[in-house]
mmCIF file of C-alpha atoms in Angstrom:
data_model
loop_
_atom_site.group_PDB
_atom_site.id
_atom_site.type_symbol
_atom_site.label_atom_id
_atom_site.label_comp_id
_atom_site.label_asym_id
_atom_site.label_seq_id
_atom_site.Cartn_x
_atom_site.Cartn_y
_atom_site.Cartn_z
ATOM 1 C CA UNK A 1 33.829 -4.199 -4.280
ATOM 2 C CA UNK A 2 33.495 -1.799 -1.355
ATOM 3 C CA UNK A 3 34.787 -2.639 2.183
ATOM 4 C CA UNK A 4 32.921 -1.276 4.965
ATOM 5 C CA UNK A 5 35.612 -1.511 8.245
ATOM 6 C CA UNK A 6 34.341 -0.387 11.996
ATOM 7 C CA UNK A 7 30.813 -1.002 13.157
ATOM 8 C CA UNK A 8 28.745 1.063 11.813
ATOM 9 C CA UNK A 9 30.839 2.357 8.995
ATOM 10 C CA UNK A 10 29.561 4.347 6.744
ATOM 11 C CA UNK A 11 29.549 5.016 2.837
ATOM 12 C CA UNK A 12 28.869 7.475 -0.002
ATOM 13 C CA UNK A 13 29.214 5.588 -3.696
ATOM 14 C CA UNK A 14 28.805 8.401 -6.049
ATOM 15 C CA UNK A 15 30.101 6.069 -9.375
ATOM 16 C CA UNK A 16 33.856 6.351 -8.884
ATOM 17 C CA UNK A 17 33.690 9.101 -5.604
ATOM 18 C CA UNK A 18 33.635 7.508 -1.733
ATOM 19 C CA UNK A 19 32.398 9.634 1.041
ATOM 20 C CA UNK A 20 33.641 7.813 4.548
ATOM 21 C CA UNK A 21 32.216 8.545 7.939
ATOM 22 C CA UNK A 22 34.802 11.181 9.167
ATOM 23 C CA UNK A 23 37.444 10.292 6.527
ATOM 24 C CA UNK A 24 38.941 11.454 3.732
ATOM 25 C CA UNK A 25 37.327 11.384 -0.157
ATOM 26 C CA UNK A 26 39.088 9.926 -3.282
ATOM 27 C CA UNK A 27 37.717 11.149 -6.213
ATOM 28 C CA UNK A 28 37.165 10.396 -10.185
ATOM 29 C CA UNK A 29 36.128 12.199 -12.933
ATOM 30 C CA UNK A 30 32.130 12.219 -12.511
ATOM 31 C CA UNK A 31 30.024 11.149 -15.753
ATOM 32 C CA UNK A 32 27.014 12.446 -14.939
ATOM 33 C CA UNK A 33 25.181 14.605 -12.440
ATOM 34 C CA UNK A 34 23.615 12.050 -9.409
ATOM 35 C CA UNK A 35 19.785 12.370 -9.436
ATOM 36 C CA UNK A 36 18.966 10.274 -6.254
ATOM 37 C CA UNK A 37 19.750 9.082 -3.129
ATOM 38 C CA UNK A 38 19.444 5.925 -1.900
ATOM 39 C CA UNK A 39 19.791 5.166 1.958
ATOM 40 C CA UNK A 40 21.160 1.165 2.355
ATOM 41 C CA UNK A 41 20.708 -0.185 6.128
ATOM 42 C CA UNK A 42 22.007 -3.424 7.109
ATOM 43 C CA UNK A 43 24.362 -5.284 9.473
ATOM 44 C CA UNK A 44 25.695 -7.780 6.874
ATOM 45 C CA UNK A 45 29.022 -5.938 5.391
ATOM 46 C CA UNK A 46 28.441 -8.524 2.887
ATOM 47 C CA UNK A 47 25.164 -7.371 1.995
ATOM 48 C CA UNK A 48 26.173 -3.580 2.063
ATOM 49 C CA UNK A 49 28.940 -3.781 -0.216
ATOM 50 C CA UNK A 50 26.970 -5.591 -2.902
ATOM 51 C CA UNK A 51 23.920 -2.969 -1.939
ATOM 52 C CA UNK A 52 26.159 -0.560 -2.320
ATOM 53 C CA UNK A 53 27.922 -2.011 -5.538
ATOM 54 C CA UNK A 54 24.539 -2.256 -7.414
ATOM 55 C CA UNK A 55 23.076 1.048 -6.767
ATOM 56 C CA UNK A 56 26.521 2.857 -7.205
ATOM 57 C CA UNK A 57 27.156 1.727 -10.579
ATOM 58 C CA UNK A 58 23.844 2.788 -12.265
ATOM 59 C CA UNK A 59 24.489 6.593 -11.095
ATOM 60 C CA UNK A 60 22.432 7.119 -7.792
ATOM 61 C CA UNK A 61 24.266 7.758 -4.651
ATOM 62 C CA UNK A 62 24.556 5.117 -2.325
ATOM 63 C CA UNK A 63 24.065 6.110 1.833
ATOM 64 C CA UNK A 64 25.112 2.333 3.687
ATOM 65 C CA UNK A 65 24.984 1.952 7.227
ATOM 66 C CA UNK A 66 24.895 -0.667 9.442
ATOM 67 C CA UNK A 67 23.263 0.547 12.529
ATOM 68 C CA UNK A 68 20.113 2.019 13.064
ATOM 69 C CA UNK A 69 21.857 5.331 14.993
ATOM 70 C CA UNK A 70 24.466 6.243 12.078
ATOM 71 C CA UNK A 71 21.310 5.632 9.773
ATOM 72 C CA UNK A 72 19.663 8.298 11.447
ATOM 73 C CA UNK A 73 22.409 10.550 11.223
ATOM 74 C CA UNK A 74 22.816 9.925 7.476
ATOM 75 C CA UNK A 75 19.127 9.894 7.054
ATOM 76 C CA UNK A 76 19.064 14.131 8.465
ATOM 77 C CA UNK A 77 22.315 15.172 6.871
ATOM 78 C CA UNK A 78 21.534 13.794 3.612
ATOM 79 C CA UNK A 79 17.803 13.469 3.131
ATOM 80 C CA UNK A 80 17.639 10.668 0.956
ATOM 81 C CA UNK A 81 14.970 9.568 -2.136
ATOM 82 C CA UNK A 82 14.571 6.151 -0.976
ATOM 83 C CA UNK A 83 15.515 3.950 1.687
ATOM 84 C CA UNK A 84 16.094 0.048 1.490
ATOM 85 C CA UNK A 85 15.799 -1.512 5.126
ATOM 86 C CA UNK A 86 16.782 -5.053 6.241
ATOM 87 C CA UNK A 87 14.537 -6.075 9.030
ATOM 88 C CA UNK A 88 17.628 -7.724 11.236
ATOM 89 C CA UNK A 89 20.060 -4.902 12.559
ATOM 90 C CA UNK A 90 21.783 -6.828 15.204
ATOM 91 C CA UNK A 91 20.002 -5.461 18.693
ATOM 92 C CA UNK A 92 17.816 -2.912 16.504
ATOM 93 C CA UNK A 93 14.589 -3.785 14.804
ATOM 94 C CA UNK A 94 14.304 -2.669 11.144
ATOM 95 C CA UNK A 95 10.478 -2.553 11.664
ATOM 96 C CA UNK A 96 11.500 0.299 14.452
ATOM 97 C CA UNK A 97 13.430 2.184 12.267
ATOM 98 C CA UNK A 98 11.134 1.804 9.499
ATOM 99 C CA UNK A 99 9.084 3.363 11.822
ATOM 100 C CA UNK A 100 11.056 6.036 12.903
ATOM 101 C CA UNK A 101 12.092 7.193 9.680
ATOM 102 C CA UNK A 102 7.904 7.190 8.402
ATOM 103 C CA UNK A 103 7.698 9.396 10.810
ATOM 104 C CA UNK A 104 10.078 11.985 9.639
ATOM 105 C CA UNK A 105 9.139 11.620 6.079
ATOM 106 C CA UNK A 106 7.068 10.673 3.259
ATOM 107 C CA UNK A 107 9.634 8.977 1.029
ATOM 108 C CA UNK A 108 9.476 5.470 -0.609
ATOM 109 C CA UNK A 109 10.563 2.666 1.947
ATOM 110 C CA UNK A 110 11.545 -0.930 0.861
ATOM 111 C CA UNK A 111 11.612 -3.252 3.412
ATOM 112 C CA UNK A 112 14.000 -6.180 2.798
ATOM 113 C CA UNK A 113 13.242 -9.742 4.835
ATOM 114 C CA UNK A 114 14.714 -13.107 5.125
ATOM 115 C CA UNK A 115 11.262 -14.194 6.365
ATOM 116 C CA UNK A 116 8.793 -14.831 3.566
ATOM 117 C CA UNK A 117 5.499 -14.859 5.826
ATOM 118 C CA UNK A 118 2.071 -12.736 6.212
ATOM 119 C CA UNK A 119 3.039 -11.553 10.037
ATOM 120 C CA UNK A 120 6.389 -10.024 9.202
ATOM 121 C CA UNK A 121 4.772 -8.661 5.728
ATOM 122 C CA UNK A 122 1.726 -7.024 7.734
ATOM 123 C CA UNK A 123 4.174 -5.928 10.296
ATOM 124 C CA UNK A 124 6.519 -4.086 8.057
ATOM 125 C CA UNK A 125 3.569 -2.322 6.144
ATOM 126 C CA UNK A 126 2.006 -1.065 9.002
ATOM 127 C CA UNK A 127 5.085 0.237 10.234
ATOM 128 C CA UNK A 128 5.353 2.301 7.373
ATOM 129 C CA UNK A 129 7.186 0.585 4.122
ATOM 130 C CA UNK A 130 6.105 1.059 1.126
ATOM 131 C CA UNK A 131 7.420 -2.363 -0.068
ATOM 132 C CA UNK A 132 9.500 -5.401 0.561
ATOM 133 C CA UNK A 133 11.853 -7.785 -0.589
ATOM 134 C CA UNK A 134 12.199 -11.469 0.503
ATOM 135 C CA UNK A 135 15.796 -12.622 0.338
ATOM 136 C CA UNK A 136 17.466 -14.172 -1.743
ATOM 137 C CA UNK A 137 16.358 -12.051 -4.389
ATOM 138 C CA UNK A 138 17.348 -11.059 -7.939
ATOM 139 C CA UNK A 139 19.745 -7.749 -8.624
ATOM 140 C CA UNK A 140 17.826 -6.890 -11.834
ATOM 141 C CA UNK A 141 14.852 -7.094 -9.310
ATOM 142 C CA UNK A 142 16.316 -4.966 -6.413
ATOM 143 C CA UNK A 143 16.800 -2.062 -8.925
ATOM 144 C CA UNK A 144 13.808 -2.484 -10.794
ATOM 145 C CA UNK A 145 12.080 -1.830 -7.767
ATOM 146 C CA UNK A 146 14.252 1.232 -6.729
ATOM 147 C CA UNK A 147 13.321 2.943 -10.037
ATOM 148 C CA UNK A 148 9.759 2.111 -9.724
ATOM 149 C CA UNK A 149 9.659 3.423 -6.595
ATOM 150 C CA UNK A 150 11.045 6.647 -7.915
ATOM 151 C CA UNK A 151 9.538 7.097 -10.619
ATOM 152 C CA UNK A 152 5.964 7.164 -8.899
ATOM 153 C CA UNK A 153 7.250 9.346 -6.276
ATOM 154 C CA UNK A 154 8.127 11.999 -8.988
ATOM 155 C CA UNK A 155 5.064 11.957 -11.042
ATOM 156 C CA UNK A 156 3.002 11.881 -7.096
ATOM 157 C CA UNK A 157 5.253 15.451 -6.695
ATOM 158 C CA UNK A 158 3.985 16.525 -10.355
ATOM 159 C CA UNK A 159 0.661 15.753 -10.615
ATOM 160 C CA UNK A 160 -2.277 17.860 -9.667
ATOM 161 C CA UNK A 161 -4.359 16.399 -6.717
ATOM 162 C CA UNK A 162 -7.676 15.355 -8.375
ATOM 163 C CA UNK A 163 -9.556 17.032 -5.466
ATOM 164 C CA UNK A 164 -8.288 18.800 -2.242
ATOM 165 C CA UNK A 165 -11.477 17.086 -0.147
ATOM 166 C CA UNK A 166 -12.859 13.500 -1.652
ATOM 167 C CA UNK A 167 -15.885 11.872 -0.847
ATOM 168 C CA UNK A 168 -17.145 8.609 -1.264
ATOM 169 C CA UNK A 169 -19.856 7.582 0.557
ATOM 170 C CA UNK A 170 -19.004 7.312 4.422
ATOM 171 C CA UNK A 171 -15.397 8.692 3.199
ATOM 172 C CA UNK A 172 -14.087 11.982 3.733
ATOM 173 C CA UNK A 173 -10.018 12.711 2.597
ATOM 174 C CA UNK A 174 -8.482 15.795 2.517
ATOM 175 C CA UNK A 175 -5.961 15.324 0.531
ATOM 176 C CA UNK A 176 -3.738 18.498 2.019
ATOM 177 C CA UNK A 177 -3.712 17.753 4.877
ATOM 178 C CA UNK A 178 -3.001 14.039 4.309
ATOM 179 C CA UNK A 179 -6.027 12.722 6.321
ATOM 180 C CA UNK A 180 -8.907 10.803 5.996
ATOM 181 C CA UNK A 181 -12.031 9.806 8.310
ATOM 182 C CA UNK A 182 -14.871 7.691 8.271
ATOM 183 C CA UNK A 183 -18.578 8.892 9.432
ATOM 184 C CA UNK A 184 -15.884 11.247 11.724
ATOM 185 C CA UNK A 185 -13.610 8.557 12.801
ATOM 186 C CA UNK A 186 -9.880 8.940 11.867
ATOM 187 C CA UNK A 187 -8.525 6.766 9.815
ATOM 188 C CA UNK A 188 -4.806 6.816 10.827
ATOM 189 C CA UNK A 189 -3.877 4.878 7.431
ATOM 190 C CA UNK A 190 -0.035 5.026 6.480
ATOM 191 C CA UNK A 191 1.185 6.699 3.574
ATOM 192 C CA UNK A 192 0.498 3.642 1.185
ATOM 193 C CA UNK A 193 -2.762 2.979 2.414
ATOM 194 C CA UNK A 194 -3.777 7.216 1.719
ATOM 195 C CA UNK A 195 -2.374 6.326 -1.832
ATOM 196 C CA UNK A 196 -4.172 3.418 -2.660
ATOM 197 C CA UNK A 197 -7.705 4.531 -0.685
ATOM 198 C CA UNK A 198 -6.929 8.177 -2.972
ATOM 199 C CA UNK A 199 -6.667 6.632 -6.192
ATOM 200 C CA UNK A 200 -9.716 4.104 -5.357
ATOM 201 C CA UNK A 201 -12.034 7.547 -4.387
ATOM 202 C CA UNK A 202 -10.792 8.964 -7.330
ATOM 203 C CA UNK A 203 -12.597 5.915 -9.205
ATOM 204 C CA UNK A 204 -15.316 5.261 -6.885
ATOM 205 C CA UNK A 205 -18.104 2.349 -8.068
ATOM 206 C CA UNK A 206 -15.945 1.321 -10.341
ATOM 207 C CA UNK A 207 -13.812 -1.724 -11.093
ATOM 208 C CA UNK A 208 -10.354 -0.780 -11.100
ATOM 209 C CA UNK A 209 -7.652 -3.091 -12.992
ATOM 210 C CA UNK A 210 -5.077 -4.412 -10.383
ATOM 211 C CA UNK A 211 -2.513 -3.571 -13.406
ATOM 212 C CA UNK A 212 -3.073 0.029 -12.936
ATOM 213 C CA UNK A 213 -3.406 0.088 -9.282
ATOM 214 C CA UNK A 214 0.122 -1.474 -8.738
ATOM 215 C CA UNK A 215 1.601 0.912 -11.430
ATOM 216 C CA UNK A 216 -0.039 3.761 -10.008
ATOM 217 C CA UNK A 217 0.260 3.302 -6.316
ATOM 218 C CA UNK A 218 3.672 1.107 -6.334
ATOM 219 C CA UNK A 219 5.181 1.828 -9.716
ATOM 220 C CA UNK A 220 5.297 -1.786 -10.482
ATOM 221 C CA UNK A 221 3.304 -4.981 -11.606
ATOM 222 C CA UNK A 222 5.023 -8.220 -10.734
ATOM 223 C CA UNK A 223 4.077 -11.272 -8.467
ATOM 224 C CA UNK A 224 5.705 -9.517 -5.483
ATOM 225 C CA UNK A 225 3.748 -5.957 -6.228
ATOM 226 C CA UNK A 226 0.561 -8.055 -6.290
ATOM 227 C CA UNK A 227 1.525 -9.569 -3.083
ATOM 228 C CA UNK A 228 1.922 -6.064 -1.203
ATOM 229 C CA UNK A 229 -1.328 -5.319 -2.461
ATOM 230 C CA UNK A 230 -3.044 -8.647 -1.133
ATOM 231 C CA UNK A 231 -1.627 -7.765 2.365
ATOM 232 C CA UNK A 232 -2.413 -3.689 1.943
ATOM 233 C CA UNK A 233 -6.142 -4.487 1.367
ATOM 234 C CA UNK A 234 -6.786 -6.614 4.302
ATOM 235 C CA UNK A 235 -5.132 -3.951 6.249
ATOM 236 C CA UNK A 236 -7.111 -0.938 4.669
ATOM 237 C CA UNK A 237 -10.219 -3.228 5.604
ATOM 238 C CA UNK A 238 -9.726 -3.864 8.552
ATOM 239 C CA UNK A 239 -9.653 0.479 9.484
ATOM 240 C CA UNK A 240 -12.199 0.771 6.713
ATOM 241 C CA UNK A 241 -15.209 -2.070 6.930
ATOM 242 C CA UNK A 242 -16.846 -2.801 10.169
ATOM 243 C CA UNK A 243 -16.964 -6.479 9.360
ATOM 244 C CA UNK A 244 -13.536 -6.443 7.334
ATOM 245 C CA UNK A 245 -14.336 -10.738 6.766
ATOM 246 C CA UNK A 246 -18.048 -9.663 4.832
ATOM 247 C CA UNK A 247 -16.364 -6.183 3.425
ATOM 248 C CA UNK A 248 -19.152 -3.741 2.264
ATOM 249 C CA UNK A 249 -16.632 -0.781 1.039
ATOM 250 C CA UNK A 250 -14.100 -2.676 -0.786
ATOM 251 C CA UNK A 251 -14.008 -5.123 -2.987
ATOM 252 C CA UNK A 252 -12.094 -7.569 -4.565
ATOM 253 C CA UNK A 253 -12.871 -8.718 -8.252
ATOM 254 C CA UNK A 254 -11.277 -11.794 -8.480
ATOM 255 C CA UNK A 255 -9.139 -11.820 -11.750
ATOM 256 C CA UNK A 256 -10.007 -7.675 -12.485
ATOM 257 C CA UNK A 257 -9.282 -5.704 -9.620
ATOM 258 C CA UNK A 258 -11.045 -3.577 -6.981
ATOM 259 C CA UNK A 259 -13.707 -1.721 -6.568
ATOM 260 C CA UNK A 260 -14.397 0.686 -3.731
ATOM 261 C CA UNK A 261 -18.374 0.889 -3.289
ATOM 262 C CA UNK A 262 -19.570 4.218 -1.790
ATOM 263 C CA UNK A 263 -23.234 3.110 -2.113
ATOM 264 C CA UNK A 264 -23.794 0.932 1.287
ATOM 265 C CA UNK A 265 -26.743 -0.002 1.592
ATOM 266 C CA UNK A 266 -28.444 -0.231 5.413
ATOM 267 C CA UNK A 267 -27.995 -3.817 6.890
ATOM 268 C CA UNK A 268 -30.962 -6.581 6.484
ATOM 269 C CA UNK A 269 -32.480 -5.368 10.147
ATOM 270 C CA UNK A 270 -32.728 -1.810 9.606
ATOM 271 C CA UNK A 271 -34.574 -1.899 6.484
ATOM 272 C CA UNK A 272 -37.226 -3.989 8.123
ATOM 273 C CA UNK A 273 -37.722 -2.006 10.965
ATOM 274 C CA UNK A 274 -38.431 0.663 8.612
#
């Protein structure tokens, strides 16, 4: 196990090879080329070194720090694949930095909690993470989730957008220029609301499995993927729906999936008056 020593200490596990903050490097013979990078942030030294233990030993570099202003630093000099964020860092908010780091890039964010409520669940996602984990959880878990995570962010580099501008009714995304607007109004969704309202005008009026959506938008079904997407879709109603309690857009199939209905038809008043 690694020891972290100093506040905010940082580490580089590349399988056998340490990188310290301003020190020197020991190295081993490497047995394979690293593929990703995976930024660790939290105050626990505990916490880091197992963090830092698990992703280390199946190949992936491992960035720890334990402040949010070294994770900065590491965050620009090494420009990570994926970043796992615990939302206690001493006198730093994770949901700040979570924030802060949306807002320099596009890459998968995993927010990890102690708290297992709605609030700090709708917090975290609207600050920008992709995901979260509620403590204590499961190692198999925290790197199933890594590669997930990974995965969908390479095939979302490789695959061809479906359509630069979409439409769906009251709808408009261009998917360039990573916006979308309704009747005009911007949207201002967060990178994993654009997914999952892109994939659901891909497959407007139609019923979409919840299997594929959390495969296709999160890179993994289990009772904590469906759980992101509970919370994600009462967020994306409430920018999308102008009653988001009597939703008219998007809808929930109870034991299917969703369905995102372009065809509104005008309220109860209007077509009487005409």
């Amino acid at each position: 196990m690694w020891r972290l020593d100093g506040p905010g200490a940082v580490c580089m596990l590349r399988h056998s090879t340490v990188w310290w903050a301003g020190g020197h490097r020991a190295q081993a013979p490497e047995r394979e080329l690293v593929r990703h990078k995976i930024l660790l942030v939290d105050d626990d030294p505990d916490i880091i070194d197992l963090l830092m233990f698990l992703v280390g030993r199946t190949g992936m570099v491992a960035l720890a720090a334990r402040d949010v202003p070294i994770a900065l630093t590491l965050f620009e000099a090494e420009h990570p694949d994926l970043a796992i964020v615990d939302v206690g860092l001493g006198p730093w908010s994770g949901f700040d930095l979570v924030r802060e780091l949306r807002s320099r890039s596009d890459i998968p964010i995993v927010l990890v909690t102690a708290r297992n409520s709605d609030d700090d669940k709708v917090r975290g996602l609207e600050a920008g993470a992709d995901d979260y984990l509620v403590k204590p959880f499961s190692h198999r878990e925290l790197i199933a989730r890594i590669r997930a995570h990974l995965r969908r962010g390479n095939h979302a580099t490789d695959e061809r957008a479906d359509s630069v501008v979409l439409r769906a009714g009251p709808l408009l995304m261009n998917v360039a220029q990573h916006s979308a607007e309704k009747e005009g109004r911007s949207l201002n969704l967060t990178a994993t609301e654009f997914r999952l309202l892109r994939y659901l005008m891909n497959r407007a009026s139609t019923v979409v499995p919840t299997s594929a959506i959390l495969k296709e938008v999160w890179g993994h079904d289990d009772a904590g993927a469906r759980e992101v997407l509970r919370v994600t879709l009462y967020r994306l109603r409430r920018k999308l729906e102008d009653d988001p309690s009597a939703p008219r857009l998007l809808h929930t199939v109870p034991g299917i999936g969703v369905m995102l209905n372009p065809e509104i038809a005008e309220p109860a008043e209007h077509a009487h008056s005409s």
